XYZ file of C-alpha atoms in Angstrom:
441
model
C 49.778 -31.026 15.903
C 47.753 -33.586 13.908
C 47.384 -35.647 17.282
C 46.109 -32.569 19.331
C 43.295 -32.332 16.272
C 42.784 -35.762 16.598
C 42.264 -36.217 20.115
C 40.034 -32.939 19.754
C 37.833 -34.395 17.668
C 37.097 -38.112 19.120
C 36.819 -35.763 22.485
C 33.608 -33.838 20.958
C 32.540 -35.494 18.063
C 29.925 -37.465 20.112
C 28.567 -34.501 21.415
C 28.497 -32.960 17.916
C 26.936 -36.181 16.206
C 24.351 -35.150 18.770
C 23.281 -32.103 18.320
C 23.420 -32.983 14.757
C 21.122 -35.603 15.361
C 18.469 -33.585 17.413
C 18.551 -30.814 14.834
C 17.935 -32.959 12.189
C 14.760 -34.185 13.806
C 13.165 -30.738 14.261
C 14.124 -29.968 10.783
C 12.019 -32.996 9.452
C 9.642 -32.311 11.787
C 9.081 -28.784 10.720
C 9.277 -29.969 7.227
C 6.480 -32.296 7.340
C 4.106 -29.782 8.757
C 5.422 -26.354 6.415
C 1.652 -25.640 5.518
C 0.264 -25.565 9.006
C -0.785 -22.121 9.821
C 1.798 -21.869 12.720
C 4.851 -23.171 11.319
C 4.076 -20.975 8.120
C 3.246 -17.847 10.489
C 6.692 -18.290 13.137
C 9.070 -20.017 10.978
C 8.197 -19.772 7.348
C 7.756 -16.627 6.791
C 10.337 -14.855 8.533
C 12.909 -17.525 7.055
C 11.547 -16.307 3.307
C 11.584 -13.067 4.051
C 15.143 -12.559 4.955
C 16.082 -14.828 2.196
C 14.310 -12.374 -0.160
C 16.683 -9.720 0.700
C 19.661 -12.113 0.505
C 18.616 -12.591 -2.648
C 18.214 -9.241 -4.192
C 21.163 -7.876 -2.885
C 23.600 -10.795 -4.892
C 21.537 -11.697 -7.278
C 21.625 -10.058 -10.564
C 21.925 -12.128 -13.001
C 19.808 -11.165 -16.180
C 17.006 -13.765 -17.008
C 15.949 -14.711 -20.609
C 12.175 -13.822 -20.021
C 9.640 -11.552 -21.830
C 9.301 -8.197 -21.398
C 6.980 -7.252 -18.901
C 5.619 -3.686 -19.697
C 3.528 -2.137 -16.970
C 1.406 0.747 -17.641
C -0.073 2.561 -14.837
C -2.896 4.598 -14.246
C -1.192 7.200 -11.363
C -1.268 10.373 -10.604
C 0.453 11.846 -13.751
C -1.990 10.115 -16.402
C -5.235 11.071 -14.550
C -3.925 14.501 -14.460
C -3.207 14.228 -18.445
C -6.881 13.177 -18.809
C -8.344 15.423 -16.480
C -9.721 12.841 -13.856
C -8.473 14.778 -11.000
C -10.299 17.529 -9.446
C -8.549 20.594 -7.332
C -8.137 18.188 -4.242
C -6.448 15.672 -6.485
C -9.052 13.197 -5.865
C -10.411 11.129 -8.814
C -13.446 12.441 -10.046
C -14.822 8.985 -11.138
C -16.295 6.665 -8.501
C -15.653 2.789 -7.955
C -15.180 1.610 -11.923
C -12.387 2.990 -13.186
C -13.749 4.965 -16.918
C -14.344 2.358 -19.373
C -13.694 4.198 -22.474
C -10.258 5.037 -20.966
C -9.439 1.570 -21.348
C -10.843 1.364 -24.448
C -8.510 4.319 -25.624
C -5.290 2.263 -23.964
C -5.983 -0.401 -26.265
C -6.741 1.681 -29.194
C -3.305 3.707 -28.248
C -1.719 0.297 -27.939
C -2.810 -1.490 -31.428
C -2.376 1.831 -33.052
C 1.270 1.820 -32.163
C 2.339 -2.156 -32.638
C 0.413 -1.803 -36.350
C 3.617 0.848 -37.309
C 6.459 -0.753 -35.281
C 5.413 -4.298 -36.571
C 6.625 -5.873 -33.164
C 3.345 -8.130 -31.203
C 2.976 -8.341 -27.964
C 1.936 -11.509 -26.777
C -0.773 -10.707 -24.105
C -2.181 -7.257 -22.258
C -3.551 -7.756 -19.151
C -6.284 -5.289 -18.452
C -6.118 -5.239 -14.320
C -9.865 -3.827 -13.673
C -12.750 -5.432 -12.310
C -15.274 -5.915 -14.974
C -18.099 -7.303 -12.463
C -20.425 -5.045 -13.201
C -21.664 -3.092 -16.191
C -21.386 0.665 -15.407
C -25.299 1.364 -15.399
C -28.767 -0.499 -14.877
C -27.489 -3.791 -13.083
C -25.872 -5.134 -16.717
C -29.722 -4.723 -18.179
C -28.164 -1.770 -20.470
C -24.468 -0.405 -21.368
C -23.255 2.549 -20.905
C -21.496 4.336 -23.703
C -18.549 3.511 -22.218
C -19.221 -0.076 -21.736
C -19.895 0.005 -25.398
C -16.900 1.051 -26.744
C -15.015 -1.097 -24.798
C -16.822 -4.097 -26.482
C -16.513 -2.232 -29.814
C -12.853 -2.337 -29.481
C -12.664 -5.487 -27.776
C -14.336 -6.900 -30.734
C -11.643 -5.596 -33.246
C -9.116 -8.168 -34.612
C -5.971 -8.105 -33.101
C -3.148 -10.561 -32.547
C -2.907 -10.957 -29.223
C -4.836 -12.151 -25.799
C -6.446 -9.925 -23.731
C -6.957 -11.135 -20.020
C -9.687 -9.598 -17.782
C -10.221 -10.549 -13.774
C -12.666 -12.850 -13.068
C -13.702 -11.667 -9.314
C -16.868 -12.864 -9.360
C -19.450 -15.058 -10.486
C -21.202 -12.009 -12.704
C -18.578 -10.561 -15.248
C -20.624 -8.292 -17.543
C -17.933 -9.121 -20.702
C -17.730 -12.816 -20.132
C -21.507 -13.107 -20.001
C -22.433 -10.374 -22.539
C -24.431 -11.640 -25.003
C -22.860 -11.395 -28.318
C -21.675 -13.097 -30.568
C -18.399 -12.186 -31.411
C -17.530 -11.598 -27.917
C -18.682 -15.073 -26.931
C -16.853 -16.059 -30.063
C -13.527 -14.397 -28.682
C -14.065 -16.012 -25.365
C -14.644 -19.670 -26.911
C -11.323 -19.049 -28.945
C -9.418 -17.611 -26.077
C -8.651 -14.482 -27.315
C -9.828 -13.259 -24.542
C -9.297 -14.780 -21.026
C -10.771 -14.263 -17.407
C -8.057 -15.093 -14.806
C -8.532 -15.160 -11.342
C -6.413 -12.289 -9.065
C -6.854 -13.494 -5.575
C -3.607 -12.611 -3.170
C -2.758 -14.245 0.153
C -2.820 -11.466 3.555
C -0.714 -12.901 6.270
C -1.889 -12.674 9.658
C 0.484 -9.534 10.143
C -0.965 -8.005 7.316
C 2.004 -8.888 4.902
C 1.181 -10.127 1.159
C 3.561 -13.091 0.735
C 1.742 -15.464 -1.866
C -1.274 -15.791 -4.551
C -3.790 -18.005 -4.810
C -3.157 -20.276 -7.996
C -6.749 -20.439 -8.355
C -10.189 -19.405 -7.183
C -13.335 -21.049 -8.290
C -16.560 -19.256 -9.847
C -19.786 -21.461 -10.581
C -17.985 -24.727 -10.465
C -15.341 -23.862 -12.751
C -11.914 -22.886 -11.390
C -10.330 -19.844 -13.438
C -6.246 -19.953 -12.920
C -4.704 -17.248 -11.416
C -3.680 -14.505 -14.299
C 0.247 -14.527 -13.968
C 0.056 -18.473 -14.224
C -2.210 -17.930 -17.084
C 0.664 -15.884 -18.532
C 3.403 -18.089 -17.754
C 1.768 -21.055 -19.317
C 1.446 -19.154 -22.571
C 5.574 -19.742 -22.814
C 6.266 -22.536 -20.621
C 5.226 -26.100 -19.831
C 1.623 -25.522 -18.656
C 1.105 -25.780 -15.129
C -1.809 -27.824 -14.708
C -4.788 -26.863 -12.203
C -5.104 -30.093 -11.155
C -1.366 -29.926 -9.611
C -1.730 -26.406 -7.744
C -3.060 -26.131 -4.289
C -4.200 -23.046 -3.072
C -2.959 -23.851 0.785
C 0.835 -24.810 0.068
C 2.735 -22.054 1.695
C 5.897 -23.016 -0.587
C 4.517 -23.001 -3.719
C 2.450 -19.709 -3.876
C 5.402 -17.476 -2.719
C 6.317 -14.376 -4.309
C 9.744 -12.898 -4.895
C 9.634 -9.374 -4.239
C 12.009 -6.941 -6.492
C 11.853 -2.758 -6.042
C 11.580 -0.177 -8.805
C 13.874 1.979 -9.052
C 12.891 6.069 -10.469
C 14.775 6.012 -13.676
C 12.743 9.306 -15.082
C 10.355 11.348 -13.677
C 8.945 14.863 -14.873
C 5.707 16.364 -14.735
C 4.185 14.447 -17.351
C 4.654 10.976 -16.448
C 6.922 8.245 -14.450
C 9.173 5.164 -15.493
C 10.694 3.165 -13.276
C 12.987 0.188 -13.895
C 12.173 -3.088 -11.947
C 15.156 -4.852 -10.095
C 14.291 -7.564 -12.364
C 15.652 -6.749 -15.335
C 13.136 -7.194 -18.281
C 10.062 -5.489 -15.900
C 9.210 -1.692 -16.282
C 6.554 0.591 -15.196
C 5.322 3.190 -16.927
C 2.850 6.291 -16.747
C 0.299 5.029 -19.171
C 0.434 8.140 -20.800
C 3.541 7.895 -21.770
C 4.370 7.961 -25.542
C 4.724 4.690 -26.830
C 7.091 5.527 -29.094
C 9.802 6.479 -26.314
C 10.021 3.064 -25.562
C 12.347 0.939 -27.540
C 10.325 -0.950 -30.388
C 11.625 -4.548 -30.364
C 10.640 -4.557 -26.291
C 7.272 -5.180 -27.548
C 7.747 -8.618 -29.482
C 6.017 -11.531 -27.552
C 5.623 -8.841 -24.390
C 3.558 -8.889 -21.624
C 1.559 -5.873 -20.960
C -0.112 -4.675 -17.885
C -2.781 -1.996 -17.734
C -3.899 -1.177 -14.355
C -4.470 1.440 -11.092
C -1.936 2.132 -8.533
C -4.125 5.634 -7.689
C -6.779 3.723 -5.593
C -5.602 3.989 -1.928
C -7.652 0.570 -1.352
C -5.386 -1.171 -3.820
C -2.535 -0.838 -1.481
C -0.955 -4.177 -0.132
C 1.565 -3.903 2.571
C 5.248 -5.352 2.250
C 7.214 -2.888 3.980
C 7.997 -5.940 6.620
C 11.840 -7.487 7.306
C 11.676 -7.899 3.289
C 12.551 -4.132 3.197
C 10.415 -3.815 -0.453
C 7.897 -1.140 -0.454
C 4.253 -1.622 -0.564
C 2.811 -2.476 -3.528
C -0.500 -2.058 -5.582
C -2.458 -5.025 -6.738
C -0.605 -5.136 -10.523
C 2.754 -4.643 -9.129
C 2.259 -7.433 -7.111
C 0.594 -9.538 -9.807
C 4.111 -8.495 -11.927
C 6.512 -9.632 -9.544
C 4.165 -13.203 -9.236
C 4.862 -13.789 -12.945
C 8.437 -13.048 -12.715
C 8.785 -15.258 -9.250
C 7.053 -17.841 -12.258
C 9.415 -17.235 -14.835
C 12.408 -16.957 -12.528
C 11.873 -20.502 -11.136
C 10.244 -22.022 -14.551
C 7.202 -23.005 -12.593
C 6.159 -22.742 -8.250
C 8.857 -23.243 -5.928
C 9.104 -26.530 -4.644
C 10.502 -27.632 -1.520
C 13.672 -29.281 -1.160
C 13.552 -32.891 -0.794
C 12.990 -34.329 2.725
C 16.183 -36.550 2.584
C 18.216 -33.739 1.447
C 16.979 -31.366 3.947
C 17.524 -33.438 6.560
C 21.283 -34.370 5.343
C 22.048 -30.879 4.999
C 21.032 -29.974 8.367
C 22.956 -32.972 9.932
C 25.991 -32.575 8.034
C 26.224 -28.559 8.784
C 25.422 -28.892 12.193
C 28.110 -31.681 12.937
C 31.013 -30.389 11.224
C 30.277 -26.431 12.479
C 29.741 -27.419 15.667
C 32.814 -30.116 15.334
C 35.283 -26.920 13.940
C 33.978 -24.822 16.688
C 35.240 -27.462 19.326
C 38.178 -28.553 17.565
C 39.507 -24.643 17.021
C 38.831 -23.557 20.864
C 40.565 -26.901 21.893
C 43.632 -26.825 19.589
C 44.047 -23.274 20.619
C 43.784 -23.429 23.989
C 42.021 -20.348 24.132
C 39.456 -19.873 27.363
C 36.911 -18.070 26.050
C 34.341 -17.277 27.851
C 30.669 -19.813 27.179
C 28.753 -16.459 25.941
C 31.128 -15.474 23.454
C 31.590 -18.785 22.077
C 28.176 -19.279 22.071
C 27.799 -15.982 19.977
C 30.423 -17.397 17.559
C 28.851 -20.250 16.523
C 25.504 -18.324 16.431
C 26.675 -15.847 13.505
C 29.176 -18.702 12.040
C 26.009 -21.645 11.562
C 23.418 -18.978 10.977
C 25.153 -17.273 8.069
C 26.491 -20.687 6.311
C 22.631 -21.644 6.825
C 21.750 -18.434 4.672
C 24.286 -18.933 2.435
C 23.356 -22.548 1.552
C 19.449 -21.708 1.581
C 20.110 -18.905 -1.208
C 22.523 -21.127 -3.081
C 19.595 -23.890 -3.546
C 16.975 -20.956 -4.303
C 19.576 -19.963 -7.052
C 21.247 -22.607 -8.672
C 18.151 -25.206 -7.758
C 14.884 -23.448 -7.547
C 14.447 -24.897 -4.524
C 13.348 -23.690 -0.816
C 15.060 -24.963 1.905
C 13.872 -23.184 5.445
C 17.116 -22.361 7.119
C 15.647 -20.774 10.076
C 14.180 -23.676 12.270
C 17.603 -25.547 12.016
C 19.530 -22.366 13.109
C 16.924 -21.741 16.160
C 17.293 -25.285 17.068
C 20.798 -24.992 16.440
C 21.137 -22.582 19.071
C 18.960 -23.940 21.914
C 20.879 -27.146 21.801
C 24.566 -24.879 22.222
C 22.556 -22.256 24.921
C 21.483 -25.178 27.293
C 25.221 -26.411 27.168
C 25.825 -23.310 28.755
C 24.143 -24.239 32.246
C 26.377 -26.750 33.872
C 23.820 -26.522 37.251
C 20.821 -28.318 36.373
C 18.655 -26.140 37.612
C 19.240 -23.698 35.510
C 18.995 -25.958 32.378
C 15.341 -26.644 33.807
C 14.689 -23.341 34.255
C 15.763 -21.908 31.196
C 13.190 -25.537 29.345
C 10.372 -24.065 31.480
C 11.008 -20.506 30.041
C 10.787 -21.450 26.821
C 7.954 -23.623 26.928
C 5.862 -20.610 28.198
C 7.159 -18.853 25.873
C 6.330 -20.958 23.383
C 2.523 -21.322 24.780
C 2.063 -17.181 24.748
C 3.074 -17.561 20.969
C 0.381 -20.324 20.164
C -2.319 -18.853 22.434
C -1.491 -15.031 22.130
């Protein structure tokens, strides 16, 4: 028996060791150019996305991260503060209602003054561009008590967007605002998101520069409050790795007619009416939290995610949420797996799975037909692929793009099909127009 294995394997091993070979090549080849917009588009993407799912479904592992507290301003809390009409359409315009912001905070420090438990930072998701009347000349009254309570002490940060090169708070002119800003008690952070070409959100920018200054992206702003800073001088806002987001669901935990909660498949992240009572939610959750305030009312707010991912689509702060727990998850931006690595994995998975494949069929003397073999080793290398690309996103933090060596994979074992020649020529030409329609179409 162990000389039928043996002369099995010096019989095919060649053959192996060369398709091994070729593989690895497109693998470092592919590697080398991740960020180019065609290798991200037709091989980056998809490859992430069905890891994503991979990675929900068997991971669940509870992380030790803050609490991330998201409280949302849907259907339920517009209806508690009258700001629907009979349609159900808001009754305000573009800017969300000022004072109603102002009364979230108020609601917010009134409650964490009797439970004694801080929250680290709230991060007010509304675009403060523009003052609500008179082109910033004047406030309105509810500008103005939004900078009265703004300007009331408080222990923690309070992060606004920066969208644009006007921000009516960051260039009001007071003092004790200024003063806040100059101490960092209150921050502007950039929210700029990434739309793939088929309309999927898949990434933030780390950045996005105002006036010569670059203001970091408001989950990294967060993260950096508990972690190693991640410097602006290291991010890049074109690396396809980096910038990725892990998508997680809610699920409905409760739901009545007064408000919504739903429970994030990450485990410390939770959504909330923001009318809900404060005091229904447990009071050590609040200690060095993370609290969102934000819309997920405005149709226009909607980004789309619904793609081979399977998570539905999001608004702007749940996607901004699940950014800062992709942060905290990996303790900084995914990186990509080391070039030499890469290309030893692919080498050594190719040769010994196409080796087995060989070896088994020979030792067995079974006579399968080409197409069903063919089909084995297609599930049997593309699922060991998965397998080991979730394994380094897990244990590692790491991304290592399993597709491109599967495709490759299985070009190399479909042209050993075609013993006639021709038909191994035809079946090259084929793909090379298909892969022109892709590039040009």
């Amino acid at each position: 028996m162990l000389n039928i294995i043996k002369s099995e394997f010096y019989k095919h091993y060649m053959v192996s060791l060369k398709n091994a070979l070729i593989g690895s090549l497109f693998f470092l080849i592919i590697h080398l150019f991740a960020n180019v917009e065609f290798i991200r588009k037709h091989a980056e993407d998809f490859s992430f996305d069905v890891t994503n799912v991979f990675f929900n479904y068997f991971n669940d592992i509870k992380y030790n991260v803050p609490n991330v507290k998201v409280f949302v301003v849907d259907d339920k809390y517009l209806k508690a503060e009258n700001l629907l009409n009979q349609y159900n359409e808001a009754t305000y315009g573009y800017t969300f209602p000022r004072d109603k912001i102002a009364q979230f905070i108020q609601k917010l420090d009134q409650h964490i003054k009797i439970i004694n438990e801080i929250p680290k930072v709230l991060f007010i998701d509304y675009d403060m561009t523009y003052a609500t009347t008179n082109y910033n000349i004047n406030l309105s009254n509810e500008d103005q008590q939004l900078i009265n309570v703004l300007k009331q002490p408080r222990d923690y940060i309070i992060i606004f967007p920066k969208t644009n090169n006007q921000n009516f708070i960051e260039n009001l002119e007071d003092p004790v605002i200024q003063d806040l800003i100059k101490n960092k008690k209150i921050i502007f952070s950039s929210v700029g998101l990434t739309i793939s070409e088929d309309d999927i959100n898949r990434r933030y920018h780390p950045f996005r520069e105002f006036d010569n200054q670059k203001y970091i992206n408001a989950p990294i702003t967060i993260f950096n409050m508990f972690y190693q800073p991640l410097k602006i001088e290291n991010l890049n806002n074109q690396n396809v790795i980096e910038n990725r987001i892990i998508f997680k669901n809610y699920r409905n935990i409760k739901s009545n007619i007064f408000f919504n909660f739903y429970q994030s498949e990450w485990d410390n992240l939770n959504k909330y009416s923001a009318n809900v009572p404060l005091n229904m939610i447990i009071n050590e959750d609040f200690k060095d939290s993370i609290i969102f305030f934000g819309g997920t009312f405005a149709k226009d707010d909607i980004f789309k995610n619904n793609s081979l991912i399977g998570i539905s689509d999001f608004n702007g702060i749940d996607i901004q949420a699940n950014a800062l727990m992709t942060l905290f998850y990996l303790e900084g931006t995914l990186k990509n797996i080391n070039i030499i690595l890469g290309v030893i994995i692919v080498f050594l998975t190719f040769f010994f799975v196409d080796l087995f494949i060989e070896v088994i069929f020979g030792r067995t003397n079974l006579k399968f037909n080409e197409y069903i073999k063919f089909f084995i080793l297609l599930i049997f290398s593309g699922v060991i692929l998965l397998i080991i690309s979730n394994y380094i996103l897990v244990e590692h933090n790491l991304w290592f793009n399993w597709i491109i060596p599967f495709i490759v994979f299985q070009v190399i074992e479909f042209t050993n099909i075609f013993k006639n020649k021709m038909y191994l020529k035809l079946f090259v030409i084929f793909c090379l127009i298909i892969l022109l329609f892709i590039l040009f179409f």
